[in-house]
mmCIF file with all atom_site columns, C-alpha atoms in Angstrom:
data_model
loop_
_atom_site.group_PDB
_atom_site.id
_atom_site.type_symbol
_atom_site.label_atom_id
_atom_site.label_alt_id
_atom_site.label_comp_id
_atom_site.label_asym_id
_atom_site.label_entity_id
_atom_site.label_seq_id
_atom_site.pdbx_PDB_ins_code
_atom_site.Cartn_x
_atom_site.Cartn_y
_atom_site.Cartn_z
_atom_site.occupancy
_atom_site.B_iso_or_equiv
_atom_site.pdbx_formal_charge
_atom_site.auth_seq_id
_atom_site.auth_comp_id
_atom_site.auth_asym_id
_atom_site.auth_atom_id
_atom_site.pdbx_PDB_model_num
ATOM 1   C CA . UNK A 1 1   ? 74.032  -32.897 -31.570 1.00 0.00 ? 13  UNK A CA 1
ATOM 2   C CA . UNK A 1 2   ? 72.368  -30.536 -34.012 1.00 0.00 ? 14  UNK A CA 1
ATOM 3   C CA . UNK A 1 3   ? 75.300  -31.040 -36.389 1.00 0.00 ? 15  UNK A CA 1
ATOM 4   C CA . UNK A 1 4   ? 74.667  -34.814 -36.429 1.00 0.00 ? 16  UNK A CA 1
ATOM 5   C CA . UNK A 1 5   ? 70.915  -34.765 -37.085 1.00 0.00 ? 17  UNK A CA 1
ATOM 6   C CA . UNK A 1 6   ? 69.159  -36.057 -40.186 1.00 0.00 ? 18  UNK A CA 1
ATOM 7   C CA . UNK A 1 7   ? 68.774  -32.467 -41.347 1.00 0.00 ? 19  UNK A CA 1
ATOM 8   C CA . UNK A 1 8   ? 72.122  -30.736 -40.598 1.00 0.00 ? 20  UNK A CA 1
ATOM 9   C CA . UNK A 1 9   ? 71.661  -27.248 -39.166 1.00 0.00 ? 21  UNK A CA 1
ATOM 10  C CA . UNK A 1 10  ? 73.947  -24.605 -40.732 1.00 0.00 ? 22  UNK A CA 1
ATOM 11  C CA . UNK A 1 11  ? 73.845  -22.324 -37.669 1.00 0.00 ? 23  UNK A CA 1
ATOM 12  C CA . UNK A 1 12  ? 74.955  -25.224 -35.477 1.00 0.00 ? 24  UNK A CA 1
ATOM 13  C CA . UNK A 1 13  ? 77.971  -25.864 -37.712 1.00 0.00 ? 25  UNK A CA 1
ATOM 14  C CA . UNK A 1 14  ? 78.823  -22.158 -37.749 1.00 0.00 ? 26  UNK A CA 1
ATOM 15  C CA . UNK A 1 15  ? 78.578  -21.790 -33.969 1.00 0.00 ? 27  UNK A CA 1
ATOM 16  C CA . UNK A 1 16  ? 80.596  -24.962 -33.447 1.00 0.00 ? 28  UNK A CA 1
ATOM 17  C CA . UNK A 1 17  ? 83.227  -23.479 -35.738 1.00 0.00 ? 29  UNK A CA 1
ATOM 18  C CA . UNK A 1 18  ? 83.366  -20.353 -33.573 1.00 0.00 ? 30  UNK A CA 1
ATOM 19  C CA . UNK A 1 19  ? 83.718  -22.472 -30.434 1.00 0.00 ? 31  UNK A CA 1
ATOM 20  C CA . UNK A 1 20  ? 86.639  -24.372 -31.967 1.00 0.00 ? 32  UNK A CA 1
ATOM 21  C CA . UNK A 1 21  ? 88.274  -21.162 -33.219 1.00 0.00 ? 33  UNK A CA 1
ATOM 22  C CA . UNK A 1 22  ? 88.054  -19.301 -29.920 1.00 0.00 ? 34  UNK A CA 1
ATOM 23  C CA . UNK A 1 23  ? 88.501  -22.247 -27.554 1.00 0.00 ? 35  UNK A CA 1
ATOM 24  C CA . UNK A 1 24  ? 85.468  -21.397 -25.455 1.00 0.00 ? 36  UNK A CA 1
ATOM 25  C CA . UNK A 1 25  ? 84.039  -22.916 -22.308 1.00 0.00 ? 37  UNK A CA 1
ATOM 26  C CA . UNK A 1 26  ? 80.887  -24.667 -23.554 1.00 0.00 ? 38  UNK A CA 1
ATOM 27  C CA . UNK A 1 27  ? 79.615  -25.889 -20.200 1.00 0.00 ? 39  UNK A CA 1
ATOM 28  C CA . UNK A 1 28  ? 80.797  -26.240 -16.626 1.00 0.00 ? 40  UNK A CA 1
ATOM 29  C CA . UNK A 1 29  ? 83.972  -28.259 -16.702 1.00 0.00 ? 41  UNK A CA 1
ATOM 30  C CA . UNK A 1 30  ? 83.988  -28.591 -20.501 1.00 0.00 ? 42  UNK A CA 1
ATOM 31  C CA . UNK A 1 31  ? 86.094  -26.352 -22.703 1.00 0.00 ? 43  UNK A CA 1
ATOM 32  C CA . UNK A 1 32  ? 86.849  -26.938 -26.353 1.00 0.00 ? 44  UNK A CA 1
ATOM 33  C CA . UNK A 1 33  ? 90.565  -26.408 -27.040 1.00 0.00 ? 45  UNK A CA 1
ATOM 34  C CA . UNK A 1 34  ? 91.362  -23.810 -29.689 1.00 0.00 ? 46  UNK A CA 1
ATOM 35  C CA . UNK A 1 35  ? 91.560  -25.689 -32.981 1.00 0.00 ? 47  UNK A CA 1
ATOM 36  C CA . UNK A 1 36  ? 91.590  -23.549 -36.161 1.00 0.00 ? 48  UNK A CA 1
ATOM 37  C CA . UNK A 1 37  ? 91.631  -26.618 -38.415 1.00 0.00 ? 49  UNK A CA 1
ATOM 38  C CA . UNK A 1 38  ? 88.501  -28.046 -36.795 1.00 0.00 ? 50  UNK A CA 1
ATOM 39  C CA . UNK A 1 39  ? 86.957  -24.580 -36.959 1.00 0.00 ? 51  UNK A CA 1
ATOM 40  C CA . UNK A 1 40  ? 87.554  -24.386 -40.718 1.00 0.00 ? 52  UNK A CA 1
ATOM 41  C CA . UNK A 1 41  ? 86.010  -27.833 -41.246 1.00 0.00 ? 53  UNK A CA 1
ATOM 42  C CA . UNK A 1 42  ? 82.874  -26.748 -39.366 1.00 0.00 ? 54  UNK A CA 1
ATOM 43  C CA . UNK A 1 43  ? 82.722  -23.503 -41.347 1.00 0.00 ? 55  UNK A CA 1
ATOM 44  C CA . UNK A 1 44  ? 83.040  -25.472 -44.599 1.00 0.00 ? 56  UNK A CA 1
ATOM 45  C CA . UNK A 1 45  ? 80.089  -27.628 -43.534 1.00 0.00 ? 57  UNK A CA 1
ATOM 46  C CA . UNK A 1 46  ? 78.033  -24.538 -42.701 1.00 0.00 ? 58  UNK A CA 1
ATOM 47  C CA . UNK A 1 47  ? 78.987  -22.851 -45.976 1.00 0.00 ? 59  UNK A CA 1
ATOM 48  C CA . UNK A 1 48  ? 77.997  -25.942 -47.957 1.00 0.00 ? 60  UNK A CA 1
ATOM 49  C CA . UNK A 1 49  ? 74.589  -25.683 -46.301 1.00 0.00 ? 61  UNK A CA 1
ATOM 50  C CA . UNK A 1 50  ? 74.271  -22.055 -47.396 1.00 0.00 ? 62  UNK A CA 1
ATOM 51  C CA . UNK A 1 51  ? 75.192  -20.244 -44.179 1.00 0.00 ? 63  UNK A CA 1
ATOM 52  C CA . UNK A 1 52  ? 76.057  -16.680 -45.200 1.00 0.00 ? 64  UNK A CA 1
ATOM 53  C CA . UNK A 1 53  ? 78.095  -15.962 -42.057 1.00 0.00 ? 65  UNK A CA 1
ATOM 54  C CA . UNK A 1 54  ? 80.293  -19.007 -42.691 1.00 0.00 ? 66  UNK A CA 1
ATOM 55  C CA . UNK A 1 55  ? 80.775  -17.945 -46.299 1.00 0.00 ? 67  UNK A CA 1
ATOM 56  C CA . UNK A 1 56  ? 81.806  -14.484 -45.109 1.00 0.00 ? 68  UNK A CA 1
ATOM 57  C CA . UNK A 1 57  ? 84.172  -15.948 -42.503 1.00 0.00 ? 69  UNK A CA 1
ATOM 58  C CA . UNK A 1 58  ? 85.884  -18.201 -45.041 1.00 0.00 ? 70  UNK A CA 1
ATOM 59  C CA . UNK A 1 59  ? 85.921  -15.516 -47.741 1.00 0.00 ? 71  UNK A CA 1
ATOM 60  C CA . UNK A 1 60  ? 87.400  -12.886 -45.459 1.00 0.00 ? 72  UNK A CA 1
ATOM 61  C CA . UNK A 1 61  ? 90.028  -15.365 -44.266 1.00 0.00 ? 73  UNK A CA 1
ATOM 62  C CA . UNK A 1 62  ? 90.991  -16.373 -47.791 1.00 0.00 ? 74  UNK A CA 1
ATOM 63  C CA . UNK A 1 63  ? 91.355  -12.751 -48.884 1.00 0.00 ? 75  UNK A CA 1
ATOM 64  C CA . UNK A 1 64  ? 93.228  -11.413 -45.897 1.00 0.00 ? 76  UNK A CA 1
ATOM 65  C CA . UNK A 1 65  ? 95.052  -14.372 -44.295 1.00 0.00 ? 77  UNK A CA 1
ATOM 66  C CA . UNK A 1 66  ? 93.800  -12.978 -40.974 1.00 0.00 ? 78  UNK A CA 1
ATOM 67  C CA . UNK A 1 67  ? 91.842  -16.115 -40.012 1.00 0.00 ? 79  UNK A CA 1
ATOM 68  C CA . UNK A 1 68  ? 93.987  -18.954 -38.692 1.00 0.00 ? 80  UNK A CA 1
ATOM 69  C CA . UNK A 1 69  ? 93.396  -22.222 -40.520 1.00 0.00 ? 81  UNK A CA 1
ATOM 70  C CA . UNK A 1 70  ? 92.051  -20.605 -43.699 1.00 0.00 ? 82  UNK A CA 1
ATOM 71  C CA . UNK A 1 71  ? 94.476  -20.668 -46.622 1.00 0.00 ? 83  UNK A CA 1
ATOM 72  C CA . UNK A 1 72  ? 94.971  -17.399 -48.469 1.00 0.00 ? 84  UNK A CA 1
ATOM 73  C CA . UNK A 1 73  ? 93.412  -17.517 -51.946 1.00 0.00 ? 85  UNK A CA 1
ATOM 74  C CA . UNK A 1 74  ? 92.104  -14.294 -53.458 1.00 0.00 ? 86  UNK A CA 1
ATOM 75  C CA . UNK A 1 75  ? 89.860  -15.927 -56.071 1.00 0.00 ? 87  UNK A CA 1
ATOM 76  C CA . UNK A 1 76  ? 88.229  -18.264 -53.552 1.00 0.00 ? 88  UNK A CA 1
ATOM 77  C CA . UNK A 1 77  ? 87.871  -15.441 -51.058 1.00 0.00 ? 89  UNK A CA 1
ATOM 78  C CA . UNK A 1 78  ? 86.147  -13.170 -53.548 1.00 0.00 ? 90  UNK A CA 1
ATOM 79  C CA . UNK A 1 79  ? 83.829  -15.957 -54.703 1.00 0.00 ? 91  UNK A CA 1
ATOM 80  C CA . UNK A 1 80  ? 82.776  -16.736 -51.156 1.00 0.00 ? 92  UNK A CA 1
ATOM 81  C CA . UNK A 1 81  ? 82.238  -13.110 -50.231 1.00 0.00 ? 93  UNK A CA 1
ATOM 82  C CA . UNK A 1 82  ? 80.093  -12.713 -53.334 1.00 0.00 ? 94  UNK A CA 1
ATOM 83  C CA . UNK A 1 83  ? 78.098  -15.808 -52.392 1.00 0.00 ? 95  UNK A CA 1
ATOM 84  C CA . UNK A 1 84  ? 77.564  -14.382 -48.896 1.00 0.00 ? 96  UNK A CA 1
ATOM 85  C CA . UNK A 1 85  ? 76.440  -11.045 -50.356 1.00 0.00 ? 97  UNK A CA 1
ATOM 86  C CA . UNK A 1 86  ? 74.033  -12.859 -52.671 1.00 0.00 ? 98  UNK A CA 1
ATOM 87  C CA . UNK A 1 87  ? 72.516  -14.303 -49.482 1.00 0.00 ? 99  UNK A CA 1
ATOM 88  C CA . UNK A 1 88  ? 72.100  -10.743 -48.141 1.00 0.00 ? 100 UNK A CA 1
ATOM 89  C CA . UNK A 1 89  ? 74.965  -10.815 -45.631 1.00 0.00 ? 101 UNK A CA 1
ATOM 90  C CA . UNK A 1 90  ? 75.423  -7.124  -44.664 1.00 0.00 ? 102 UNK A CA 1
ATOM 91  C CA . UNK A 1 91  ? 79.131  -7.258  -43.758 1.00 0.00 ? 103 UNK A CA 1
ATOM 92  C CA . UNK A 1 92  ? 80.060  -9.180  -46.907 1.00 0.00 ? 104 UNK A CA 1
ATOM 93  C CA . UNK A 1 93  ? 78.108  -6.725  -49.043 1.00 0.00 ? 105 UNK A CA 1
ATOM 94  C CA . UNK A 1 94  ? 79.836  -3.732  -47.457 1.00 0.00 ? 106 UNK A CA 1
ATOM 95  C CA . UNK A 1 95  ? 83.246  -5.404  -47.704 1.00 0.00 ? 107 UNK A CA 1
ATOM 96  C CA . UNK A 1 96  ? 82.731  -5.916  -51.430 1.00 0.00 ? 108 UNK A CA 1
ATOM 97  C CA . UNK A 1 97  ? 81.833  -2.242  -51.769 1.00 0.00 ? 109 UNK A CA 1
ATOM 98  C CA . UNK A 1 98  ? 85.137  -1.271  -50.166 1.00 0.00 ? 110 UNK A CA 1
ATOM 99  C CA . UNK A 1 99  ? 87.044  -3.694  -52.400 1.00 0.00 ? 111 UNK A CA 1
ATOM 100 C CA . UNK A 1 100 ? 85.447  -2.067  -55.462 1.00 0.00 ? 112 UNK A CA 1
ATOM 101 C CA . UNK A 1 101 ? 86.428  1.349   -54.152 1.00 0.00 ? 113 UNK A CA 1
ATOM 102 C CA . UNK A 1 102 ? 90.050  0.238   -53.731 1.00 0.00 ? 114 UNK A CA 1
ATOM 103 C CA . UNK A 1 103 ? 90.204  -0.886  -57.368 1.00 0.00 ? 115 UNK A CA 1
ATOM 104 C CA . UNK A 1 104 ? 88.588  2.326   -58.641 1.00 0.00 ? 116 UNK A CA 1
ATOM 105 C CA . UNK A 1 105 ? 85.352  0.616   -59.662 1.00 0.00 ? 117 UNK A CA 1
ATOM 106 C CA . UNK A 1 106 ? 83.079  3.340   -58.297 1.00 0.00 ? 118 UNK A CA 1
ATOM 107 C CA . UNK A 1 107 ? 79.989  2.064   -60.100 1.00 0.00 ? 119 UNK A CA 1
ATOM 108 C CA . UNK A 1 108 ? 80.433  -1.350  -58.484 1.00 0.00 ? 120 UNK A CA 1
ATOM 109 C CA . UNK A 1 109 ? 81.256  0.293   -55.166 1.00 0.00 ? 121 UNK A CA 1
ATOM 110 C CA . UNK A 1 110 ? 78.044  2.332   -55.216 1.00 0.00 ? 122 UNK A CA 1
ATOM 111 C CA . UNK A 1 111 ? 75.968  -0.716  -56.138 1.00 0.00 ? 123 UNK A CA 1
ATOM 112 C CA . UNK A 1 112 ? 77.271  -2.823  -53.243 1.00 0.00 ? 124 UNK A CA 1
ATOM 113 C CA . UNK A 1 113 ? 77.246  0.133   -50.835 1.00 0.00 ? 125 UNK A CA 1
ATOM 114 C CA . UNK A 1 114 ? 73.594  0.897   -51.521 1.00 0.00 ? 126 UNK A CA 1
ATOM 115 C CA . UNK A 1 115 ? 72.729  -2.781  -51.113 1.00 0.00 ? 127 UNK A CA 1
ATOM 116 C CA . UNK A 1 116 ? 74.504  -2.799  -47.746 1.00 0.00 ? 128 UNK A CA 1
ATOM 117 C CA . UNK A 1 117 ? 72.545  0.287   -46.708 1.00 0.00 ? 129 UNK A CA 1
ATOM 118 C CA . UNK A 1 118 ? 69.314  -1.500  -47.608 1.00 0.00 ? 130 UNK A CA 1
ATOM 119 C CA . UNK A 1 119 ? 70.484  -4.278  -45.264 1.00 0.00 ? 131 UNK A CA 1
ATOM 120 C CA . UNK A 1 120 ? 70.845  -1.702  -42.461 1.00 0.00 ? 132 UNK A CA 1
ATOM 121 C CA . UNK A 1 121 ? 74.619  -2.056  -42.131 1.00 0.00 ? 133 UNK A CA 1
ATOM 122 C CA . UNK A 1 122 ? 75.607  0.852   -39.874 1.00 0.00 ? 134 UNK A CA 1
ATOM 123 C CA . UNK A 1 123 ? 79.076  1.413   -41.347 1.00 0.00 ? 135 UNK A CA 1
ATOM 124 C CA . UNK A 1 124 ? 77.575  1.399   -44.848 1.00 0.00 ? 136 UNK A CA 1
ATOM 125 C CA . UNK A 1 125 ? 74.972  3.962   -43.778 1.00 0.00 ? 137 UNK A CA 1
ATOM 126 C CA . UNK A 1 126 ? 77.722  6.158   -42.363 1.00 0.00 ? 138 UNK A CA 1
ATOM 127 C CA . UNK A 1 127 ? 79.869  5.736   -45.476 1.00 0.00 ? 139 UNK A CA 1
ATOM 128 C CA . UNK A 1 128 ? 77.039  6.675   -47.829 1.00 0.00 ? 140 UNK A CA 1
ATOM 129 C CA . UNK A 1 129 ? 76.127  9.605   -45.581 1.00 0.00 ? 141 UNK A CA 1
ATOM 130 C CA . UNK A 1 130 ? 79.694  10.883  -45.805 1.00 0.00 ? 142 UNK A CA 1
ATOM 131 C CA . UNK A 1 131 ? 79.672  10.447  -49.591 1.00 0.00 ? 143 UNK A CA 1
ATOM 132 C CA . UNK A 1 132 ? 76.479  12.501  -49.831 1.00 0.00 ? 144 UNK A CA 1
ATOM 133 C CA . UNK A 1 133 ? 77.731  15.133  -47.398 1.00 0.00 ? 145 UNK A CA 1
ATOM 134 C CA . UNK A 1 134 ? 81.085  15.683  -49.154 1.00 0.00 ? 146 UNK A CA 1
ATOM 135 C CA . UNK A 1 135 ? 80.149  14.692  -52.713 1.00 0.00 ? 147 UNK A CA 1
ATOM 136 C CA . UNK A 1 136 ? 82.627  11.798  -52.859 1.00 0.00 ? 148 UNK A CA 1
ATOM 137 C CA . UNK A 1 137 ? 82.790  8.648   -55.009 1.00 0.00 ? 149 UNK A CA 1
ATOM 138 C CA . UNK A 1 138 ? 80.463  9.950   -57.706 1.00 0.00 ? 150 UNK A CA 1
ATOM 139 C CA . UNK A 1 139 ? 77.679  11.112  -55.397 1.00 0.00 ? 151 UNK A CA 1
ATOM 140 C CA . UNK A 1 140 ? 76.215  14.602  -55.549 1.00 0.00 ? 152 UNK A CA 1
ATOM 141 C CA . UNK A 1 141 ? 76.328  16.762  -52.423 1.00 0.00 ? 153 UNK A CA 1
ATOM 142 C CA . UNK A 1 142 ? 73.027  16.208  -50.620 1.00 0.00 ? 154 UNK A CA 1
ATOM 143 C CA . UNK A 1 143 ? 73.114  17.386  -47.006 1.00 0.00 ? 155 UNK A CA 1
ATOM 144 C CA . UNK A 1 144 ? 69.508  16.376  -46.150 1.00 0.00 ? 156 UNK A CA 1
ATOM 145 C CA . UNK A 1 145 ? 70.110  12.833  -47.409 1.00 0.00 ? 157 UNK A CA 1
ATOM 146 C CA . UNK A 1 146 ? 73.390  12.724  -45.497 1.00 0.00 ? 158 UNK A CA 1
ATOM 147 C CA . UNK A 1 147 ? 71.626  13.784  -42.302 1.00 0.00 ? 159 UNK A CA 1
ATOM 148 C CA . UNK A 1 148 ? 68.990  11.076  -42.764 1.00 0.00 ? 160 UNK A CA 1
ATOM 149 C CA . UNK A 1 149 ? 71.679  8.440   -43.222 1.00 0.00 ? 161 UNK A CA 1
ATOM 150 C CA . UNK A 1 150 ? 73.704  9.721   -40.264 1.00 0.00 ? 162 UNK A CA 1
ATOM 151 C CA . UNK A 1 151 ? 70.490  9.394   -38.236 1.00 0.00 ? 163 UNK A CA 1
ATOM 152 C CA . UNK A 1 152 ? 69.978  5.785   -39.346 1.00 0.00 ? 164 UNK A CA 1
ATOM 153 C CA . UNK A 1 153 ? 73.520  4.833   -38.390 1.00 0.00 ? 165 UNK A CA 1
ATOM 154 C CA . UNK A 1 154 ? 73.309  6.824   -35.153 1.00 0.00 ? 166 UNK A CA 1
ATOM 155 C CA . UNK A 1 155 ? 70.295  4.772   -34.104 1.00 0.00 ? 167 UNK A CA 1
ATOM 156 C CA . UNK A 1 156 ? 72.667  1.807   -34.090 1.00 0.00 ? 168 UNK A CA 1
ATOM 157 C CA . UNK A 1 157 ? 75.037  3.855   -31.874 1.00 0.00 ? 169 UNK A CA 1
ATOM 158 C CA . UNK A 1 158 ? 77.605  4.284   -34.637 1.00 0.00 ? 170 UNK A CA 1
ATOM 159 C CA . UNK A 1 159 ? 80.002  6.694   -32.951 1.00 0.00 ? 171 UNK A CA 1
ATOM 160 C CA . UNK A 1 160 ? 81.218  8.636   -35.992 1.00 0.00 ? 172 UNK A CA 1
ATOM 161 C CA . UNK A 1 161 ? 77.649  8.963   -37.274 1.00 0.00 ? 173 UNK A CA 1
ATOM 162 C CA . UNK A 1 162 ? 76.552  10.320  -33.891 1.00 0.00 ? 174 UNK A CA 1
ATOM 163 C CA . UNK A 1 163 ? 79.314  12.944  -34.004 1.00 0.00 ? 175 UNK A CA 1
ATOM 164 C CA . UNK A 1 164 ? 78.421  13.945  -37.560 1.00 0.00 ? 176 UNK A CA 1
ATOM 165 C CA . UNK A 1 165 ? 74.731  14.079  -36.699 1.00 0.00 ? 177 UNK A CA 1
ATOM 166 C CA . UNK A 1 166 ? 75.568  16.305  -33.754 1.00 0.00 ? 178 UNK A CA 1
ATOM 167 C CA . UNK A 1 167 ? 77.483  18.612  -36.093 1.00 0.00 ? 179 UNK A CA 1
ATOM 168 C CA . UNK A 1 168 ? 74.567  18.663  -38.538 1.00 0.00 ? 180 UNK A CA 1
ATOM 169 C CA . UNK A 1 169 ? 72.161  19.758  -35.812 1.00 0.00 ? 181 UNK A CA 1
ATOM 170 C CA . UNK A 1 170 ? 74.653  22.200  -34.317 1.00 0.00 ? 182 UNK A CA 1
ATOM 171 C CA . UNK A 1 171 ? 75.318  23.985  -37.600 1.00 0.00 ? 183 UNK A CA 1
ATOM 172 C CA . UNK A 1 172 ? 71.949  23.375  -39.282 1.00 0.00 ? 184 UNK A CA 1
ATOM 173 C CA . UNK A 1 173 ? 73.387  21.283  -42.123 1.00 0.00 ? 185 UNK A CA 1
ATOM 174 C CA . UNK A 1 174 ? 70.684  19.297  -43.899 1.00 0.00 ? 186 UNK A CA 1
ATOM 175 C CA . UNK A 1 175 ? 68.399  19.747  -40.884 1.00 0.00 ? 187 UNK A CA 1
ATOM 176 C CA . UNK A 1 176 ? 66.988  22.647  -38.920 1.00 0.00 ? 188 UNK A CA 1
ATOM 177 C CA . UNK A 1 177 ? 69.433  23.891  -36.309 1.00 0.00 ? 189 UNK A CA 1
ATOM 178 C CA . UNK A 1 178 ? 68.624  22.251  -32.975 1.00 0.00 ? 190 UNK A CA 1
ATOM 179 C CA . UNK A 1 179 ? 71.143  22.605  -30.168 1.00 0.00 ? 191 UNK A CA 1
ATOM 180 C CA . UNK A 1 180 ? 69.288  20.207  -27.888 1.00 0.00 ? 192 UNK A CA 1
ATOM 181 C CA . UNK A 1 181 ? 69.461  17.431  -30.480 1.00 0.00 ? 193 UNK A CA 1
ATOM 182 C CA . UNK A 1 182 ? 73.096  18.280  -31.163 1.00 0.00 ? 194 UNK A CA 1
ATOM 183 C CA . UNK A 1 183 ? 73.860  18.003  -27.462 1.00 0.00 ? 195 UNK A CA 1
ATOM 184 C CA . UNK A 1 184 ? 72.048  14.668  -27.194 1.00 0.00 ? 196 UNK A CA 1
ATOM 185 C CA . UNK A 1 185 ? 73.888  13.209  -30.203 1.00 0.00 ? 197 UNK A CA 1
ATOM 186 C CA . UNK A 1 186 ? 77.257  14.269  -28.783 1.00 0.00 ? 198 UNK A CA 1
ATOM 187 C CA . UNK A 1 187 ? 76.236  12.921  -25.381 1.00 0.00 ? 199 UNK A CA 1
ATOM 188 C CA . UNK A 1 188 ? 75.512  9.437   -26.730 1.00 0.00 ? 200 UNK A CA 1
ATOM 189 C CA . UNK A 1 189 ? 78.754  9.480   -28.734 1.00 0.00 ? 201 UNK A CA 1
ATOM 190 C CA . UNK A 1 190 ? 80.658  10.477  -25.601 1.00 0.00 ? 202 UNK A CA 1
ATOM 191 C CA . UNK A 1 191 ? 79.047  7.584   -23.729 1.00 0.00 ? 203 UNK A CA 1
ATOM 192 C CA . UNK A 1 192 ? 80.496  5.346   -26.446 1.00 0.00 ? 204 UNK A CA 1
ATOM 193 C CA . UNK A 1 193 ? 83.957  6.798   -25.827 1.00 0.00 ? 205 UNK A CA 1
ATOM 194 C CA . UNK A 1 194 ? 84.269  9.508   -28.495 1.00 0.00 ? 206 UNK A CA 1
ATOM 195 C CA . UNK A 1 195 ? 86.858  12.084  -27.427 1.00 0.00 ? 207 UNK A CA 1
ATOM 196 C CA . UNK A 1 196 ? 85.769  14.697  -30.034 1.00 0.00 ? 208 UNK A CA 1
ATOM 197 C CA . UNK A 1 197 ? 82.200  14.394  -28.749 1.00 0.00 ? 209 UNK A CA 1
ATOM 198 C CA . UNK A 1 198 ? 83.425  14.927  -25.193 1.00 0.00 ? 210 UNK A CA 1
ATOM 199 C CA . UNK A 1 199 ? 85.227  18.098  -26.254 1.00 0.00 ? 211 UNK A CA 1
ATOM 200 C CA . UNK A 1 200 ? 82.151  19.357  -28.115 1.00 0.00 ? 212 UNK A CA 1
ATOM 201 C CA . UNK A 1 201 ? 80.052  18.719  -25.009 1.00 0.00 ? 213 UNK A CA 1
ATOM 202 C CA . UNK A 1 202 ? 82.539  20.694  -22.931 1.00 0.00 ? 214 UNK A CA 1
ATOM 203 C CA . UNK A 1 203 ? 82.149  23.635  -25.267 1.00 0.00 ? 215 UNK A CA 1
ATOM 204 C CA . UNK A 1 204 ? 78.358  23.420  -25.180 1.00 0.00 ? 216 UNK A CA 1
ATOM 205 C CA . UNK A 1 205 ? 78.327  23.193  -21.377 1.00 0.00 ? 217 UNK A CA 1
ATOM 206 C CA . UNK A 1 206 ? 80.579  26.244  -21.215 1.00 0.00 ? 218 UNK A CA 1
ATOM 207 C CA . UNK A 1 207 ? 78.386  28.256  -23.596 1.00 0.00 ? 219 UNK A CA 1
ATOM 208 C CA . UNK A 1 208 ? 75.055  26.908  -22.327 1.00 0.00 ? 220 UNK A CA 1
ATOM 209 C CA . UNK A 1 209 ? 74.145  25.599  -25.757 1.00 0.00 ? 221 UNK A CA 1
ATOM 210 C CA . UNK A 1 210 ? 71.495  22.878  -25.676 1.00 0.00 ? 222 UNK A CA 1
ATOM 211 C CA . UNK A 1 211 ? 71.958  22.584  -21.911 1.00 0.00 ? 223 UNK A CA 1
ATOM 212 C CA . UNK A 1 212 ? 72.284  24.693  -18.787 1.00 0.00 ? 224 UNK A CA 1
ATOM 213 C CA . UNK A 1 213 ? 75.485  26.738  -18.703 1.00 0.00 ? 225 UNK A CA 1
ATOM 214 C CA . UNK A 1 214 ? 77.959  25.039  -16.375 1.00 0.00 ? 226 UNK A CA 1
ATOM 215 C CA . UNK A 1 215 ? 81.687  25.674  -16.203 1.00 0.00 ? 227 UNK A CA 1
ATOM 216 C CA . UNK A 1 216 ? 82.103  22.812  -13.744 1.00 0.00 ? 228 UNK A CA 1
ATOM 217 C CA . UNK A 1 217 ? 80.471  20.391  -16.190 1.00 0.00 ? 229 UNK A CA 1
ATOM 218 C CA . UNK A 1 218 ? 82.640  21.794  -18.989 1.00 0.00 ? 230 UNK A CA 1
ATOM 219 C CA . UNK A 1 219 ? 85.824  21.281  -16.956 1.00 0.00 ? 231 UNK A CA 1
ATOM 220 C CA . UNK A 1 220 ? 84.746  17.769  -16.006 1.00 0.00 ? 232 UNK A CA 1
ATOM 221 C CA . UNK A 1 221 ? 84.103  16.824  -19.660 1.00 0.00 ? 233 UNK A CA 1
ATOM 222 C CA . UNK A 1 222 ? 87.511  18.186  -20.675 1.00 0.00 ? 234 UNK A CA 1
ATOM 223 C CA . UNK A 1 223 ? 89.119  16.159  -17.879 1.00 0.00 ? 235 UNK A CA 1
ATOM 224 C CA . UNK A 1 224 ? 87.350  12.992  -19.062 1.00 0.00 ? 236 UNK A CA 1
ATOM 225 C CA . UNK A 1 225 ? 88.330  13.738  -22.679 1.00 0.00 ? 237 UNK A CA 1
ATOM 226 C CA . UNK A 1 226 ? 91.995  14.259  -21.761 1.00 0.00 ? 238 UNK A CA 1
ATOM 227 C CA . UNK A 1 227 ? 92.070  11.032  -19.744 1.00 0.00 ? 239 UNK A CA 1
ATOM 228 C CA . UNK A 1 228 ? 90.438  9.092   -22.578 1.00 0.00 ? 240 UNK A CA 1
ATOM 229 C CA . UNK A 1 229 ? 92.889  10.570  -25.087 1.00 0.00 ? 241 UNK A CA 1
ATOM 230 C CA . UNK A 1 230 ? 95.842  9.616   -22.912 1.00 0.00 ? 242 UNK A CA 1
ATOM 231 C CA . UNK A 1 231 ? 94.468  6.094   -22.479 1.00 0.00 ? 243 UNK A CA 1
ATOM 232 C CA . UNK A 1 232 ? 94.155  5.754   -26.267 1.00 0.00 ? 244 UNK A CA 1
ATOM 233 C CA . UNK A 1 233 ? 97.758  6.914   -26.673 1.00 0.00 ? 245 UNK A CA 1
ATOM 234 C CA . UNK A 1 234 ? 98.969  4.525   -23.988 1.00 0.00 ? 246 UNK A CA 1
ATOM 235 C CA . UNK A 1 235 ? 100.108 7.342   -21.697 1.00 0.00 ? 247 UNK A CA 1
ATOM 236 C CA . UNK A 1 236 ? 100.146 6.177   -18.050 1.00 0.00 ? 248 UNK A CA 1
#
């Protein structure tokens, strides 16, 4: 009903587009059949009303051909992603940064990346942290800045950022060495399924670093890590 009102609601069009695309149950006994064409029409309506998520959806689909019902067209895709970024869409802004990196436009990449970081995009925060830590993509090595950015991304439970933050605290890189904080960062990453974090926790349990020394806990963490690794590899 919101899509039919006197003042069309862009979020309603966008959400209706998602329902059509995924074929969701919308209420008891009522399920919209999956209909990519209807989804695209809804997304077009939302985009025309300035919905940044719809612009990103359509732009990503046009660039990658990974969205059913959206015709591949690089120029249209780039234009829509740019429009979404101009409306402060974090994912579109980060995506444009990665496109600039692929074409070797590092100045453009840094501009979009830093804008995405300002929008609190976790992957962008991790990417910029890595650039500062290793001195990549035209950035100077700056371990303290890297640690701050790893921390920002880690607060959003970004797994790789949590592992890197744990390493920073463990080795005292850009921060004062703090084994308890290192242990906690690895612990949260392990909760999110990180096998490297599980193995680091096993080592810390075994050595009593940042926690009580416990060989049983170390063996248990190694067992969990091995099982997770096998599951990832598809080993029964």
